[in-house]
PDB file of N, CA and C in Angstrom:
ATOM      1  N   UNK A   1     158.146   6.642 113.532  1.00 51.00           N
ATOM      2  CA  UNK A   1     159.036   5.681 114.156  1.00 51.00           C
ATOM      3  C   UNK A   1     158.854   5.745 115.676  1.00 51.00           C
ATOM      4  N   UNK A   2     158.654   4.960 116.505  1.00 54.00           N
ATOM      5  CA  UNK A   2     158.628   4.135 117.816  1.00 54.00           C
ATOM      6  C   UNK A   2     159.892   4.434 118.492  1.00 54.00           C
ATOM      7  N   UNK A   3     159.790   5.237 119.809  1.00 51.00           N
ATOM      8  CA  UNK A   3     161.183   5.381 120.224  1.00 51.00           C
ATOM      9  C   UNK A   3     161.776   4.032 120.633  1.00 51.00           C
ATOM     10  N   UNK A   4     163.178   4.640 121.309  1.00 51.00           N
ATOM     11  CA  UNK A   4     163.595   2.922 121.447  1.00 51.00           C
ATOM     12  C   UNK A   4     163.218   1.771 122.669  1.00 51.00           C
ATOM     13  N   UNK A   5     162.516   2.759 123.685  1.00 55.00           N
ATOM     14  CA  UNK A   5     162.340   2.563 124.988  1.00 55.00           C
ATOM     15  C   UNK A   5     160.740   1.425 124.599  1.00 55.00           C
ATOM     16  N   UNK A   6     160.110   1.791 123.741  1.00 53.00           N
ATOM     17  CA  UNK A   6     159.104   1.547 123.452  1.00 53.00           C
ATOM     18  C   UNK A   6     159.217   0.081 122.794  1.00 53.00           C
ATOM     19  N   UNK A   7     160.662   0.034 121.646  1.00 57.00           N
ATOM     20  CA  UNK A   7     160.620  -1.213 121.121  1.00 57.00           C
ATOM     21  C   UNK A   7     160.839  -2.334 122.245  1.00 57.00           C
ATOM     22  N   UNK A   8     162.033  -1.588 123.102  1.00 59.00           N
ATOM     23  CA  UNK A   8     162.704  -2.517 124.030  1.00 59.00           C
ATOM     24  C   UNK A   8     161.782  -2.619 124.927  1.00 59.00           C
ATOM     25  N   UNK A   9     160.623  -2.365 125.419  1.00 61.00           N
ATOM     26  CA  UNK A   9     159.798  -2.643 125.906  1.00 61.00           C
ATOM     27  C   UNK A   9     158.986  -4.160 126.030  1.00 61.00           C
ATOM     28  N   UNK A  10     158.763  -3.809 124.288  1.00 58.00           N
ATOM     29  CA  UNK A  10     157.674  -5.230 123.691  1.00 58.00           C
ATOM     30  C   UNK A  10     158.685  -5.920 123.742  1.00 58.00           C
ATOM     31  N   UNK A  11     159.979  -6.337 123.420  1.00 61.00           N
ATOM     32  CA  UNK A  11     160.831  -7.106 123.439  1.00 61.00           C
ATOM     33  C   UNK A  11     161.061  -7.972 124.984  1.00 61.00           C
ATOM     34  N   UNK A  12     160.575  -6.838 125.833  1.00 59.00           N
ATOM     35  CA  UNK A  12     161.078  -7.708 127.446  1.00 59.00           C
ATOM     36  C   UNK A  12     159.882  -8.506 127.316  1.00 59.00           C
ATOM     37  N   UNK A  13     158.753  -8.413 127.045  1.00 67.00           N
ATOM     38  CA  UNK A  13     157.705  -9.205 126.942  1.00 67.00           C
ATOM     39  C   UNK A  13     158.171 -10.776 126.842  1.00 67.00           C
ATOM     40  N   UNK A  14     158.565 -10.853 125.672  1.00 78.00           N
ATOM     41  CA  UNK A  14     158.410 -11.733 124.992  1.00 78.00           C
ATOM     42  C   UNK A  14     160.290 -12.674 125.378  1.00 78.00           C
ATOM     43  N   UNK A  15     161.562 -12.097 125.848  1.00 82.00           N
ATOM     44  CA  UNK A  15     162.378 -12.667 126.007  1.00 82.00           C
ATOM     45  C   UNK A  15     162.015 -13.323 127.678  1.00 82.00           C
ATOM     46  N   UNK A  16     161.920 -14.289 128.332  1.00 85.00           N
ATOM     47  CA  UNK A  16     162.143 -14.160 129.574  1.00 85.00           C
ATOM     48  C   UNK A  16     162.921 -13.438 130.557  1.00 85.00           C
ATOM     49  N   UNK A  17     162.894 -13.071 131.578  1.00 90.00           N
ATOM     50  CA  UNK A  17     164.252 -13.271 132.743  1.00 90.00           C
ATOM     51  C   UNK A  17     164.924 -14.125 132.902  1.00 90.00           C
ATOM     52  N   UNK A  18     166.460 -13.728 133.221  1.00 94.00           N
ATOM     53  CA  UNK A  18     167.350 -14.489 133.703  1.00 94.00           C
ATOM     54  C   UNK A  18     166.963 -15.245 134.790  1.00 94.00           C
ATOM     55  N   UNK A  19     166.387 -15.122 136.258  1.00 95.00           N
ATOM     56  CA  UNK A  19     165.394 -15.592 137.160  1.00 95.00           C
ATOM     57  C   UNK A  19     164.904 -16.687 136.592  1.00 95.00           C
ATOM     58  N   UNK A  20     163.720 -16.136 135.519  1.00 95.00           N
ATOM     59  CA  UNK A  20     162.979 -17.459 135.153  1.00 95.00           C
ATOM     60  C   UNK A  20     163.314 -18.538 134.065  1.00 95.00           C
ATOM     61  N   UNK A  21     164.934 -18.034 133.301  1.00 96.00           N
ATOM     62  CA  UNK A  21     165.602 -19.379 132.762  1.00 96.00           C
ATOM     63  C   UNK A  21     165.997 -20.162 133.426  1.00 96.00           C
ATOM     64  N   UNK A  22     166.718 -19.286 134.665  1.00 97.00           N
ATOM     65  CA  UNK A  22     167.732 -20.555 135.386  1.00 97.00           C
ATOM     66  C   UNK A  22     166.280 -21.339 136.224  1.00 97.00           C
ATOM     67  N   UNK A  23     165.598 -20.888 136.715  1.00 97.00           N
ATOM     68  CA  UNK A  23     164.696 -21.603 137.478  1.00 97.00           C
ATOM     69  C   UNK A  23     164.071 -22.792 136.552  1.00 97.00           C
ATOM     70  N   UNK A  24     163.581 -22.148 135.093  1.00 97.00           N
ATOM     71  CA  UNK A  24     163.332 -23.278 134.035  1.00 97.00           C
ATOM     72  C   UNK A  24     164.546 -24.567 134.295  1.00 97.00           C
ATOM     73  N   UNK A  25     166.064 -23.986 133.632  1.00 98.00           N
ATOM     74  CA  UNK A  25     167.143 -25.225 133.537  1.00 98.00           C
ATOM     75  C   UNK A  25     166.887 -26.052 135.012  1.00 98.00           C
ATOM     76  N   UNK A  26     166.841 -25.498 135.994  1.00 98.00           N
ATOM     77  CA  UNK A  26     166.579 -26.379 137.073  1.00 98.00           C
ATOM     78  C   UNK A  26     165.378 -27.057 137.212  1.00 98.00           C
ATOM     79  N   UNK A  27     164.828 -26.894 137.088  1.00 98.00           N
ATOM     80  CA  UNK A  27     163.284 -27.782 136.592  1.00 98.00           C
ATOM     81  C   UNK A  27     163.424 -29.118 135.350  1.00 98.00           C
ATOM     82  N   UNK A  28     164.105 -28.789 134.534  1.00 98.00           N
ATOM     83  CA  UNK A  28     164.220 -29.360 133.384  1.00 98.00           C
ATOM     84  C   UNK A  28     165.743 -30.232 133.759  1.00 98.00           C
ATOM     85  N   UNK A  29     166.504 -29.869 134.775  1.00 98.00           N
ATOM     86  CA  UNK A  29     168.046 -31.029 135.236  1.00 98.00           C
ATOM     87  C   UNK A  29     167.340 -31.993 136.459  1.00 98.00           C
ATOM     88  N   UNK A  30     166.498 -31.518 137.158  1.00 98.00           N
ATOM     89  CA  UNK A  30     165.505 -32.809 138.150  1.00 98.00           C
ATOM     90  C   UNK A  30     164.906 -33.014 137.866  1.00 98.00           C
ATOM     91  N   UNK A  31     164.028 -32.599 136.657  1.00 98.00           N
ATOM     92  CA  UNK A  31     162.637 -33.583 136.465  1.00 98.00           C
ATOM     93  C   UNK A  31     161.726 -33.239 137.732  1.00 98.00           C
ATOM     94  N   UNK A  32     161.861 -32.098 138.137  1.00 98.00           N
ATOM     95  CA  UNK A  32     161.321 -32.175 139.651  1.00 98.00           C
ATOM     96  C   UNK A  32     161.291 -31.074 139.844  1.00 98.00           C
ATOM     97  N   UNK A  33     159.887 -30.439 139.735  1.00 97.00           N
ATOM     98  CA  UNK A  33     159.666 -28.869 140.691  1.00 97.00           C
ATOM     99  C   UNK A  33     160.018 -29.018 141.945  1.00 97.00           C
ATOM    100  N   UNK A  34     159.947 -30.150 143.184  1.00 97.00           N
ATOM    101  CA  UNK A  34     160.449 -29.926 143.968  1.00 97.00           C
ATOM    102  C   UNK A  34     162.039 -30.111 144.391  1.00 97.00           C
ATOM    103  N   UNK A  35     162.740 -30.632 143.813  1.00 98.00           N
ATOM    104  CA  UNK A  35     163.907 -30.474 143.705  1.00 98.00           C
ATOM    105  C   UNK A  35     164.693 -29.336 142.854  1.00 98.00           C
ATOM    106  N   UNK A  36     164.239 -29.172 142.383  1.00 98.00           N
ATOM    107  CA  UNK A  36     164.355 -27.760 141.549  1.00 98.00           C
ATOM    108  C   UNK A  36     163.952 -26.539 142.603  1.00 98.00           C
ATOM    109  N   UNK A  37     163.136 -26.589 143.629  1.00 97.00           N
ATOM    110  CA  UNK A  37     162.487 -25.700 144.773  1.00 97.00           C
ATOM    111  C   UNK A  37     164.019 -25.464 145.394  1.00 97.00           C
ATOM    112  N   UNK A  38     163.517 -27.297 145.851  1.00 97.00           N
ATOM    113  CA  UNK A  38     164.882 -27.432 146.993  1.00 97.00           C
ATOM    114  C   UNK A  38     166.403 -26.583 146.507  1.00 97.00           C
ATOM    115  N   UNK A  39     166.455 -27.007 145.341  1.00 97.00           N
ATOM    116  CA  UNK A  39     168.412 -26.464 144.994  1.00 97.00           C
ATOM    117  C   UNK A  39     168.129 -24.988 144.936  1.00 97.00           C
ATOM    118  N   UNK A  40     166.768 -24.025 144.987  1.00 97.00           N
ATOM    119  CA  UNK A  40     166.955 -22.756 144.552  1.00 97.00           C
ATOM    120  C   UNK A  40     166.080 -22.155 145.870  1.00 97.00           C
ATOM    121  N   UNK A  41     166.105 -22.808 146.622  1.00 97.00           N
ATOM    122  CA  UNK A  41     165.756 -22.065 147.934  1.00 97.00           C
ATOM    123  C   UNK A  41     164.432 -21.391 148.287  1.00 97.00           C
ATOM    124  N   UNK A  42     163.559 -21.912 147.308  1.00 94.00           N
ATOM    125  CA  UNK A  42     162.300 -21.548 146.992  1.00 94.00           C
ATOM    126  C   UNK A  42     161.222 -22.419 147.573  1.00 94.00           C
ATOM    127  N   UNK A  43     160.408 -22.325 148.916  1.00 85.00           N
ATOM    128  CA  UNK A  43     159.308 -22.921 149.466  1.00 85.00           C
ATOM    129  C   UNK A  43     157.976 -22.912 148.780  1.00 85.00           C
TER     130      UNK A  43
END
């Protein structure tokens, strides 16, 4: 058996970040990487 550090490991793989959902939902509410830039402060 696989300790647990190991499962939860492969698991971060594969779930995203919080970072890169909300940056997704904002991408996906403008239709617009650059408005999606603009509302998240990102050049």
């Amino acid at each position: 058996m696989k300790p647990v550090t190991a499962r939860t490991k492969g698991y971060r793989r594969i779930i995203p970040s919080v970072t890169a959902l909300v940056e997704f939902e904002a991408v996906a509410r403008h239709s617009s990487f650059t408005l999606a830039a603009d509302e998240l402060g990102v050049t």
